[in-house]
Every structure is written in C-alpha cells, then in structure tokens.
Amino acid sequence: MLENPKLVEQIVDRYSRDEGMLISMMQDIQAECGYLPADGLRCLSKRLQVPLSRVYAIATFYSSFRLAPGGAHEVTLCMGTVCYLKGAPDILEAVCKEFRVEPGGTTSDRLFSLQPVNCVGACALAPVMVVDGKYYDGVTPASAIEVLSDLPPAEESTEVIAKEDVA
Amino acid sequence: MTPPALAKLASPVDLEALAQQFRGDSRKASKCVRVCIGTGCTAKGSRKIYELFCEAAEQCDADVNIEAKCVGCHGFCERGPVVVVEPGEIFYQQVEEPDVAEIFRETVLGGRIVERLLYEDPATGKKAREAADIPFYSAQQRVVLSGNGRIDPTQITDYIADGGYSALAKALSSMTPEDVISQVELAGLRGRGGGGFPTARKWQSCREAKGSAKYVICNGDEGDPGAFMDRSIMEGNPHSVIEGMLIGAYAIGSRQGYIYVRNEYPLAVEHLKAAISQASDMGLLGKNILGSSFSFDIKINRGGGAFVCGESTALMASLEGRPGEPRAKYVHTVESGFRGKPTNLNNVETWANVPQIINRGGEWFAGIGTEKSKGTKVFSLVGNVVNTGLVEVPMGITLRRIIEEIGGGVPDGKRFKAVQTGGPSGGCIPAEHLDVRVDFDELTKLGSMMGSGGMIVMDEDTCMVRVAQYFTEFLQKESCGKCTPCREGLAQMLHILNGITKGDGEVGDIEEVGTLAQLLEGTALCALGKTAANPILSTIRYFREEYDAHILDRHCPAKECRGLFHYEIDREACKACGICLKNCPADAIAGEKKVPHIIYQGKCTLCGTCWDKCPFSAVIKV
Amino acid sequence: MPTVTIDGHKVRVKKNATVLDAARRAEIWIPTLCYHPSVLSEASCRLCMVELDRGDWRQLITACNYPVRRDIVVYASSEGAEQARRGVMELLLARAPESEELRAMAERMGVEKTRYPKVTESQRNCILCGLCVQVCEHLIGQAAIGFAGRGVDKAVAAPFRQPSEDCIGCGACAAVCPVGTIKVRVHKDQNEVEISPFKSRSKLMLCHECSAPVVSTEVAEKALQKIEINTEEFRELIRLCPRCRMLRTAKQLAAMPAYENG
C-alpha cells in the first residue's frame, strides 16, 4: 500500500510526465517504498495513461524491481565471473541455508532481502557482498554469515525510520 | 579553497581564459594529496581517509597551501586505498586511517617518504616511489584513463584546468561536422562496446539519415560480469564522456543525448549527474554552446537490471519506457532507432576517446595500435592474477605481456590455464595462444572476441566445463525470452551442461550442444542469442579432453564439480589432530590420536568440510 | 519495384514489402506462427527463416519482417533454410507438446518429433509468440494482457497474474492464438464468459428474446460506442442473438408492402 497518496503524482511530475522515463519513475517509487506497491503501479498507469499490463511487464522484466516489501536491510551478493570463480556460489548457499532465505527473497523475520546480482564491477575485491551500500571484500561463507548475524534486527530499524518520519 | 563562481561561457576564448585562471589557481596549492574514491578504494575506506586528509589540511597552520582532492580510479584496485602526494607523485598503497597523520607529517610537510607504504615489487623486492616505477603501470599507455587518478571528477573546474572541453571548443570554432568525422575516420576508431564497428562510418550514416530529430546515446550499461572499465571512466572522468558526446552530436547534427547507466553503478550516476549540471551551468550544455549555433542537452537514464539492455535496440526500448527486448536490425538504428528516429549509439569508452582524437589529431591516434585496430583499449584484468585492476594498453600488445608483465602472472605458484575475454559472448583462450596480439580481429579468429574489455584469468584449478556452464546459465537468466532459439535453446544447452557437470553426461552431448549452437547463431534475433554459444564452443575447442573426462570417466580434472572427484587424507601430511573428524557432518572420518585419519568413501557426502577445516592441507581432492 | 528471386521464381513487390509477401505471391509456403497481417511483425517465433544470398555467403533472415529494398535472391527451400526452420520447430515442440495445431504444422514441415526434453514449467503449451498481447493492445485497445517476467520463465499474463480488470471477454486473443492455447469458455450456469488461462471473466449479455448467451456485455457496449449509426432499432438488434436477429429481420421484411404484393 502507498503510504503517501500523492507520491506517484509527485514522481510523475518530477519527470514532466515523460512516458520514456517510466522506468526511472518506477525506480523512484521503489526507492521511496522499498518495493513497488500494486496500488502505486495502478496509479502510475492511470496518471501516465500507459496500460497497467505494460507497467507490470516492466516490473517483472527488470531484475531490480520488487513487487513485495523487502527486509530491513538490503544484501547484494555479487555473482560475477570472478566472484563466482572465487567461491560466491558457496557463500550464497551458506547464507541461504543459515538464514533460511531464497535467492531474491526476504528472511521470514524481515531482517534482510538477499539479491544475487550479475556483477557489481568491483572484481578486485572478489568475492564481494554489499550490505546497505557498504562493500565487503574477500568474503567467505563464514564472514558473510558473521556480518549478516550482526545486522540490527528489523524492529529497531523500523523504529528509527518511524522516528525520522515524525521529526 | 572555494571554487570561483561559475559563469556561462560565451565563446572558446572565454573557455581558454578560464582554463588559464584555474591553472593559476591550482599552482597556488603547492601541495596536493590525491585520494582515490573509485568503488574499489571506497570499499576499503578511502572516503574516510579523504576526510582525514581534509581535516589535516584545514588544521595545518604551515605557510603552504595544501589541498586534499578526491580522484577517480587509478586502476590498481588490488592495492587500494591509493593515495598520491604531489609534488613528487609519491604513490602510497594500502593506506589505512592511522597512516594519514604520518603521511601528512612526513611527506606532505616534511618531504620525506614513508617507505612502508610504497609498492614493493614481489619479484625484485624493489620499492617504487611513483606509479611509473611499478610494473603494473609501466607497460600501460593511458589515453582514456589519463584523467583518472589526477582530476577531481566532481569538479568541472579541474577538468577544464586540465584542458577539458578544449576539443569541443576546437571543433565548434574551427571544424565543420565533416571535418570532425574525417578526423575520427583518420583515427580508425572502432566501437569499444564489443562490435568494433568503425565509429566514423556510424556517425556518417546517422548524419546522412533523413529526419531532423536525431539522437546520440551513450551506452553505459556495462553488463559483462568481470568488467568495470566503463564504470571507472564514468566515475573517474565523467566530463570526458560528455565532451565526446557533444563533439559527436555536433558532427551528427543531434540536439539531444542520453546516457544509459547500469543500475548497479550508483556512484557513476551521481558523478554524471553532477557533471551534467555543472556543464549546463557553464553553458557547455544547453542552447548556443560557447556562442555557436550548436545546442545540445543530455539526460541520464538508469537501467533496471537487464543484461540484454547492453544491446542497442533493447537499450532504446528501455529508454522508451518498455521492457528491454531487442528488435530486428534489418533497418539500422542510425536510420530508425530511438523513437523511430536516426540514432547513434556508442559505448562509454568510445565517447571518451573522442576529445583526445580531436585535440591531438586522428593521425596521432592511428599511430597507436595495429593495422586494423587503432588506439588503446582498457581492460579489467581480474581473476587468478597477482595484480588485479584496470589496465589501458595499446592495441596489438600480446596477451602474455598483459597477464605476466602487467598482471604479474598467476598467484600461489599455480599454472595458467586460460583467459576469458569478451564477456558472456566471448571465449576462453588457452596458454598456447598467449602470444596472440590483442586486437579485434585476432581474438575473433581464436573463437573469442574483444568485447568490452573483460579479461578473466583462470588457473589450473578452474573447471572449463563449469566456466561454460556459468556463462550459459548467466545468459539463460538474462535472455529476454522474446525469440524461440535464445529462450528455449539456451535452456536446452544449460540442461545438457548441468548433466555433464553432475556426472550424467552422455556420449553425443557435445555434438548435441554443437547443433544447438549452430541453430542459435543462425536464427536468434539479437547478438546476445547469436553469440550465446561462444563460451561453450571455445571451451570445447580448446579443452575437449575435460568434457570427455566428465562424460566418459565421470571425473572432473580440475576437481571442481561435486561428485566427480573424492576426498582422501594424505597419510604423510595428516597430524591426526581430529579437526576433520569432529567437523564431518556424515561421520565418515575415522581415526585416533597419532594415527592418520581415513575417509570412508561410502559414507562421505562430498560436502568438503574436512577439506576446508584441515589446518595442514592433508585432505586432498582426488 | 524491386524483384525478389525466391527459389528461382521471380516476383516484383512494392518497396519495403516483406520477403513473406513475395513468397506468398510466388505461392511458396513458408511456415509462420507469430505473423499476423493486422499487427506489426515482431519476428519472435523465428519459424519463417529463409536464406538471403549475400554473394559469397548466405544469411538466415526472418521472411515475415525482412523489408525488400532492392533486388534480392532468397532461398526458402534450401537445406540451410529448412534445417534452421526444423530446428526452431523442434524447440517449440518441446515447449508446447500438446498443441495439435503445432503438431500439424510440424508434420507439414517434415518434423515428426522433437529430440528435446521439456525444460520449463512456465506456461505449458504457450509459445510466447505475443500475438494475443499485440491484438489485445493494438486492435482491441484494451491491453488487458501482457508479458510477465523474462527468459525461459516468461509468460503471458494479466497484471499481477490476477483476472484482468481491463478484459472485456471479446476472445480476440483466443482467435489469433496459433497453437490453440487460449480458449474461450462459456459458463452458462453463471452467465459468464471466461478467457482461459487468464481467468478473466465477463458477464454475458443474454438475448432479449430467447435468453441465449450472445457476447459479453462489455463487447456489446464497446460495439455500440464504436458504431456511428446508433438508432434505437440498432440498439435493439444488437441485444439479440444471431438467430433471433435473423427472425426479427425476416418478420420485418415479410411485413413490408413489396413482399405483400410480390
């Protein structure tokens, strides 16, 4: 659900209603909401007069979009060639097993979402894991689990966000 | 030091005067500390180091003007964070926060070298004072990357002081669009994105195409895994890309440009946005640029996470706000591309070469490289190689020099097995071809390709069937699904490769893959599908015996494919410490104190825990 | 007018006509699935491959969207072209093994079975040609369905894979589906029409005379909006099933004086 009913309108105006910027608009919605809420996409389709089926096609074609809320933290695991050769598949397997999460999914306690990506272009640091924008280099299955276990739990971070909103 | 207020530049003379003024300014700061803020160094904490240097410079009451500056990627990411001190170009590597005070006190103020932070050549033990003394840099020739590591990518003033936008001024004031195209033709510049199409010919066709609205696009959707050349250029020297696009747009007759950047490159987007806004403020983008009749604007679009968008027609579909599906190119995009209008698309590195060609002349550029591949090429040299990083070399250099001289060879005493070039559409080149000269045509002859510049070194422990499987899986996940051969054919090929790596391979599998490969090459809609079988074909061509071992002997020679090798304990090396025994989840290891342990193969699940845990490397793969 | 030499036959076609147009004029059969004259050719199924003579080599092209701009020589029945088409057909058969339409076409092409196993669970028996999507958006103007996902797991679906709010139950998608995967199901007990597999349902308009189901109410409304002659008589006629419409017209005709005298 959209928390701010005016959000889509604001974003559409930001790009002067240019249909060509549809993907950028969707990225902005996701940046605000953490995912693409269905009502947001409906609203976007109406405002831009672009069929909802096309908006949905875009949302499911591009791998950076998410149709369900993610976790409190964003974990990206690089599966580029170098990271792959240096053991990224083992890290992925270990993390999935330890936190009972599917690649591309979110842990049941909403602690983090795990997104394997093609290549973050930081091959000199392989294997690489990115947590909330912070790069970790030379990651091993054990070090990845350690970093993720130390993440502040979901409730805390929602509280922080809520407080910021009030302020 | 606050930058001088930026006013719109009304003519090339204004630009030159401003450049003079900035150069005067930078001379005032007699000492400068340049901190790399490329993604590699940032990941290792260089932002904090930059801040600490800024603080130190501010608090310093010495009677000299000291400046701390953030700069783009030096390329030697392996050794980050990199800090260079002027004067003297003293090159410090692997700098940590506590080192800042020492560098500041000793080198910046005292003019003394901090020996322990210099690069030491592992072969000779010699310390290198400057970048030029390090073998990683000495064999390189930096043209496109010349500004990286020197200028602050977030300040247009730094770019202008370095001679930036003078090529644009030259083109607008003394060259016709035809002159520009003929210089690019003379240079022999070919597209750096992978195809190697002659840039001047593309520009000419687009210039001649009917219609007044024309577009130029910069393809910054660098999707090849293991490649980050374009990211480093966009992050480290965004104005060079913008200036190249301006010159190209002037030659083609376009008023609107787009830069399409991968979503995974937030820093590149940030730097490009700032650069566009600064260039607009100074009248280098917008209406009547430098007082001429030429007007041009640039918009930035972020990709949504789809490898196929590196393909020009898919990228254009994405720019139009649709899923990134390619379309047939029977009518070329220079005639009918973005929004059905003539469109010229070049890759980041191609655009970044243009200002240099205009400034130094096409003949100068053509003097570098081989007969049909001119200039330099940036590669990201990664994988099992000592010096990982970004290298720029003249075309025609041998693979051996890149890997052994610049890259320092394969680490840990391992044997070199292959180098993968050209990304998922490329192939693996074995040791016997290391002396090939790197250019567009030579790599193609070997069944690989130049591609955008990824160069992944693999050692003896790499299973080539798994490499083929990796790329096939990659492409299968990234196939847009529009056309039958790519969508279904890749899934079928992956199915066969999965079988081989699991030990279920059958005689005839390789021939079956060959048939599919031929079908894809002939019938797929776009280049992604047409070249998708290259990783498989090139590995079959050079490493057929590895495939045969998997299929016929159910054995993985590199001991990577689980189930196709087993673990044993080396009786000589085993110290009977019991660690493997305690950690084995299947109770498959037996042994007691002072007696070498053994693995019961029947019970072993091949999980590899014992191999991981053994402190004496006594567990071996057989 | 450029000339296309296709398997030795020469045909002249308008500039920018397609190779398929030329082949049809030359009465040479080239199998097609995703081609439909009413929509833009996306050439996604790749079944209509033919060889274009490039002098020292031959290039495989799709006949349905290759524009003829100059004199060209094309081979539709060469070994290369037939092998390519058969290869594509085998891949399609692995995806849609239960389609009778596809099997019939394969047979006509000389393909008896596929050597490939099934490799995806996604939307069985759909070859993702996209005709339904194009027709729904560009001809019907509803865009009720579109593609979802990508690659081998791509599917044709309504937004959020829910029954579409925009579907009017017209059945155009089913009519153009070349493999018979989209079906129109009439649920008489509920007076509803369902478009399968999208699960979209629309209320059926019942004949005002005999209560037989006619078309979905939305289709009837749309038809009324589109047609300019909108007399009360027409409004009434459109609410009847074809049989009752015929009967009523016959009655009216019979009541006309000309017939009385005739």
PDB file of N, CA, C and O in Angstrom, chain B residues 584-618:
ATOM      1  N   CYS B 584      33.148 -33.411  10.552  1.00  0.00           N
ATOM      2  CA  CYS B 584      32.462 -34.155   9.485  1.00  0.00           C
ATOM      3  C   CYS B 584      30.992 -34.373   9.853  1.00  0.00           C
ATOM      4  O   CYS B 584      30.678 -34.990  10.872  1.00  0.00           O
ATOM      5  N   PRO B 585      30.064 -33.837   9.046  1.00  0.00           N
ATOM      6  CA  PRO B 585      28.646 -33.971   9.388  1.00  0.00           C
ATOM      7  C   PRO B 585      28.094 -35.365   9.084  1.00  0.00           C
ATOM      8  O   PRO B 585      26.972 -35.686   9.479  1.00  0.00           O
ATOM      9  N   ALA B 586      28.882 -36.195   8.380  1.00  0.00           N
ATOM     10  CA  ALA B 586      28.356 -37.503   7.980  1.00  0.00           C
ATOM     11  C   ALA B 586      29.022 -38.650   8.737  1.00  0.00           C
ATOM     12  O   ALA B 586      28.790 -39.811   8.405  1.00  0.00           O
ATOM     13  N   ASP B 587      29.850 -38.306   9.719  1.00  0.00           N
ATOM     14  CA  ASP B 587      30.606 -39.322  10.465  1.00  0.00           C
ATOM     15  C   ASP B 587      31.355 -40.264   9.528  1.00  0.00           C
ATOM     16  O   ASP B 587      31.371 -41.479   9.724  1.00  0.00           O
ATOM     17  N   ALA B 588      31.953 -39.688   8.513  1.00  0.00           N
ATOM     18  CA  ALA B 588      32.604 -40.519   7.507  1.00  0.00           C
ATOM     19  C   ALA B 588      34.111 -40.605   7.727  1.00  0.00           C
ATOM     20  O   ALA B 588      34.820 -41.214   6.935  1.00  0.00           O
ATOM     21  N   ILE B 589      34.613 -39.981   8.798  1.00  0.00           N
ATOM     22  CA  ILE B 589      36.053 -39.993   9.041  1.00  0.00           C
ATOM     23  C   ILE B 589      36.352 -40.765  10.327  1.00  0.00           C
ATOM     24  O   ILE B 589      35.675 -40.586  11.341  1.00  0.00           O
ATOM     25  N   ALA B 590      37.340 -41.601  10.222  1.00  0.00           N
ATOM     26  CA  ALA B 590      37.729 -42.368  11.408  1.00  0.00           C
ATOM     27  C   ALA B 590      39.195 -42.111  11.707  1.00  0.00           C
ATOM     28  O   ALA B 590      39.980 -41.794  10.827  1.00  0.00           O
ATOM     29  N   GLY B 591      39.567 -42.263  12.967  1.00  0.00           N
ATOM     30  CA  GLY B 591      40.963 -42.078  13.329  1.00  0.00           C
ATOM     31  C   GLY B 591      41.097 -41.864  14.816  1.00  0.00           C
ATOM     32  O   GLY B 591      40.107 -41.604  15.513  1.00  0.00           O
ATOM     33  N   GLU B 592      42.269 -42.061  15.318  1.00  0.00           N
ATOM     34  CA  GLU B 592      42.521 -41.771  16.731  1.00  0.00           C
ATOM     35  C   GLU B 592      43.837 -41.042  16.848  1.00  0.00           C
ATOM     36  O   GLU B 592      44.520 -40.815  15.861  1.00  0.00           O
ATOM     37  N   LYS B 593      44.166 -40.688  18.097  1.00  0.00           N
ATOM     38  CA  LYS B 593      45.383 -39.913  18.324  1.00  0.00           C
ATOM     39  C   LYS B 593      46.601 -40.596  17.719  1.00  0.00           C
ATOM     40  O   LYS B 593      46.758 -41.810  17.853  1.00  0.00           O
ATOM     41  N   LYS B 594      47.406 -39.808  17.053  1.00  0.00           N
ATOM     42  CA  LYS B 594      48.678 -40.257  16.479  1.00  0.00           C
ATOM     43  C   LYS B 594      48.520 -41.238  15.315  1.00  0.00           C
ATOM     44  O   LYS B 594      49.506 -41.773  14.823  1.00  0.00           O
ATOM     45  N   VAL B 595      47.269 -41.531  14.925  1.00  0.00           N
ATOM     46  CA  VAL B 595      47.073 -42.397  13.769  1.00  0.00           C
ATOM     47  C   VAL B 595      46.444 -41.559  12.649  1.00  0.00           C
ATOM     48  O   VAL B 595      45.410 -40.930  12.877  1.00  0.00           O
ATOM     49  N   PRO B 596      47.076 -41.520  11.478  1.00  0.00           N
ATOM     50  CA  PRO B 596      46.499 -40.752  10.374  1.00  0.00           C
ATOM     51  C   PRO B 596      45.039 -41.160  10.130  1.00  0.00           C
ATOM     52  O   PRO B 596      44.711 -42.351  10.164  1.00  0.00           O
ATOM     53  N   HIS B 597      44.178 -40.166   9.914  1.00  0.00           N
ATOM     54  CA  HIS B 597      42.757 -40.435   9.746  1.00  0.00           C
ATOM     55  C   HIS B 597      42.451 -40.951   8.343  1.00  0.00           C
ATOM     56  O   HIS B 597      43.227 -40.747   7.423  1.00  0.00           O
ATOM     57  N   ILE B 598      41.304 -41.576   8.220  1.00  0.00           N
ATOM     58  CA  ILE B 598      40.871 -42.003   6.885  1.00  0.00           C
ATOM     59  C   ILE B 598      39.406 -41.640   6.645  1.00  0.00           C
ATOM     60  O   ILE B 598      38.624 -41.479   7.589  1.00  0.00           O
ATOM     61  N   ILE B 599      39.062 -41.466   5.358  1.00  0.00           N
ATOM     62  CA  ILE B 599      37.682 -41.137   4.988  1.00  0.00           C
ATOM     63  C   ILE B 599      37.029 -42.390   4.421  1.00  0.00           C
ATOM     64  O   ILE B 599      37.588 -43.040   3.538  1.00  0.00           O
ATOM     65  N   TYR B 600      35.863 -42.761   4.965  1.00  0.00           N
ATOM     66  CA  TYR B 600      35.101 -43.864   4.381  1.00  0.00           C
ATOM     67  C   TYR B 600      34.314 -43.328   3.195  1.00  0.00           C
ATOM     68  O   TYR B 600      33.355 -42.569   3.369  1.00  0.00           O
ATOM     69  N   GLN B 601      34.757 -43.696   2.005  1.00  0.00           N
ATOM     70  CA  GLN B 601      34.151 -43.129   0.791  1.00  0.00           C
ATOM     71  C   GLN B 601      32.658 -43.428   0.709  1.00  0.00           C
ATOM     72  O   GLN B 601      31.887 -42.618   0.212  1.00  0.00           O
ATOM     73  N   GLY B 602      32.257 -44.585   1.207  1.00  0.00           N
ATOM     74  CA  GLY B 602      30.842 -44.955   1.127  1.00  0.00           C
ATOM     75  C   GLY B 602      29.949 -44.009   1.920  1.00  0.00           C
ATOM     76  O   GLY B 602      28.816 -43.747   1.540  1.00  0.00           O
ATOM     77  N   LYS B 603      30.481 -43.482   3.030  1.00  0.00           N
ATOM     78  CA  LYS B 603      29.683 -42.602   3.882  1.00  0.00           C
ATOM     79  C   LYS B 603      29.802 -41.125   3.489  1.00  0.00           C
ATOM     80  O   LYS B 603      28.962 -40.303   3.846  1.00  0.00           O
ATOM     81  N   CYS B 604      30.928 -40.816   2.800  1.00  0.00           N
ATOM     82  CA  CYS B 604      31.238 -39.408   2.519  1.00  0.00           C
ATOM     83  C   CYS B 604      30.189 -38.782   1.599  1.00  0.00           C
ATOM     84  O   CYS B 604      29.791 -39.370   0.590  1.00  0.00           O
ATOM     85  N   THR B 605      29.721 -37.565   1.974  1.00  0.00           N
ATOM     86  CA  THR B 605      28.728 -36.871   1.140  1.00  0.00           C
ATOM     87  C   THR B 605      29.387 -35.825   0.258  1.00  0.00           C
ATOM     88  O   THR B 605      28.704 -35.059  -0.426  1.00  0.00           O
ATOM     89  N   LEU B 606      30.714 -35.775   0.280  1.00  0.00           N
ATOM     90  CA  LEU B 606      31.486 -34.838  -0.554  1.00  0.00           C
ATOM     91  C   LEU B 606      31.170 -33.383  -0.245  1.00  0.00           C
ATOM     92  O   LEU B 606      31.213 -32.530  -1.123  1.00  0.00           O
ATOM     93  N   CYS B 607      30.838 -33.097   1.033  1.00  0.00           N
ATOM     94  CA  CYS B 607      30.471 -31.718   1.362  1.00  0.00           C
ATOM     95  C   CYS B 607      31.686 -30.793   1.398  1.00  0.00           C
ATOM     96  O   CYS B 607      31.553 -29.591   1.248  1.00  0.00           O
ATOM     97  N   GLY B 608      32.872 -31.366   1.617  1.00  0.00           N
ATOM     98  CA  GLY B 608      34.087 -30.544   1.565  1.00  0.00           C
ATOM     99  C   GLY B 608      34.462 -29.886   2.881  1.00  0.00           C
ATOM    100  O   GLY B 608      35.421 -29.119   2.944  1.00  0.00           O
ATOM    101  N   THR B 609      33.718 -30.171   3.954  1.00  0.00           N
ATOM    102  CA  THR B 609      34.019 -29.532   5.237  1.00  0.00           C
ATOM    103  C   THR B 609      35.431 -29.888   5.716  1.00  0.00           C
ATOM    104  O   THR B 609      36.184 -29.020   6.163  1.00  0.00           O
ATOM    105  N   CYS B 610      35.815 -31.162   5.596  1.00  0.00           N
ATOM    106  CA  CYS B 610      37.138 -31.588   6.057  1.00  0.00           C
ATOM    107  C   CYS B 610      38.238 -30.861   5.291  1.00  0.00           C
ATOM    108  O   CYS B 610      39.240 -30.428   5.848  1.00  0.00           O
ATOM    109  N   TRP B 611      38.021 -30.673   4.022  1.00  0.00           N
ATOM    110  CA  TRP B 611      38.992 -30.005   3.155  1.00  0.00           C
ATOM    111  C   TRP B 611      39.160 -28.550   3.591  1.00  0.00           C
ATOM    112  O   TRP B 611      40.250 -28.011   3.637  1.00  0.00           O
ATOM    113  N   ASP B 612      38.021 -27.922   3.943  1.00  0.00           N
ATOM    114  CA  ASP B 612      38.031 -26.543   4.425  1.00  0.00           C
ATOM    115  C   ASP B 612      38.749 -26.420   5.755  1.00  0.00           C
ATOM    116  O   ASP B 612      39.502 -25.483   5.994  1.00  0.00           O
ATOM    117  N   LYS B 613      38.468 -27.380   6.642  1.00  0.00           N
ATOM    118  CA  LYS B 613      38.909 -27.220   8.036  1.00  0.00           C
ATOM    119  C   LYS B 613      40.336 -27.681   8.296  1.00  0.00           C
ATOM    120  O   LYS B 613      40.957 -27.237   9.247  1.00  0.00           O
ATOM    121  N   CYS B 614      40.859 -28.598   7.508  1.00  0.00           N
ATOM    122  CA  CYS B 614      42.167 -29.179   7.817  1.00  0.00           C
ATOM    123  C   CYS B 614      43.255 -28.109   7.838  1.00  0.00           C
ATOM    124  O   CYS B 614      43.494 -27.435   6.843  1.00  0.00           O
ATOM    125  N   PRO B 615      43.918 -27.915   8.975  1.00  0.00           N
ATOM    126  CA  PRO B 615      44.927 -26.858   9.066  1.00  0.00           C
ATOM    127  C   PRO B 615      46.241 -27.252   8.383  1.00  0.00           C
ATOM    128  O   PRO B 615      47.118 -26.400   8.221  1.00  0.00           O
ATOM    129  N   PHE B 616      46.376 -28.494   8.001  1.00  0.00           N
ATOM    130  CA  PHE B 616      47.657 -28.954   7.426  1.00  0.00           C
ATOM    131  C   PHE B 616      47.547 -29.303   5.942  1.00  0.00           C
ATOM    132  O   PHE B 616      48.447 -29.907   5.379  1.00  0.00           O
ATOM    133  N   SER B 617      46.451 -28.942   5.331  1.00  0.00           N
ATOM    134  CA  SER B 617      46.198 -29.271   3.921  1.00  0.00           C
ATOM    135  C   SER B 617      46.426 -30.750   3.642  1.00  0.00           C
ATOM    136  O   SER B 617      46.944 -31.131   2.604  1.00  0.00           O
ATOM    137  N   ALA B 618      46.041 -31.578   4.624  1.00  0.00           N
ATOM    138  CA  ALA B 618      46.242 -33.017   4.450  1.00  0.00           C
ATOM    139  C   ALA B 618      45.073 -33.673   3.727  1.00  0.00           C
ATOM    140  O   ALA B 618      45.197 -34.790   3.239  1.00  0.00           O
TER     141      ALA B 618
END
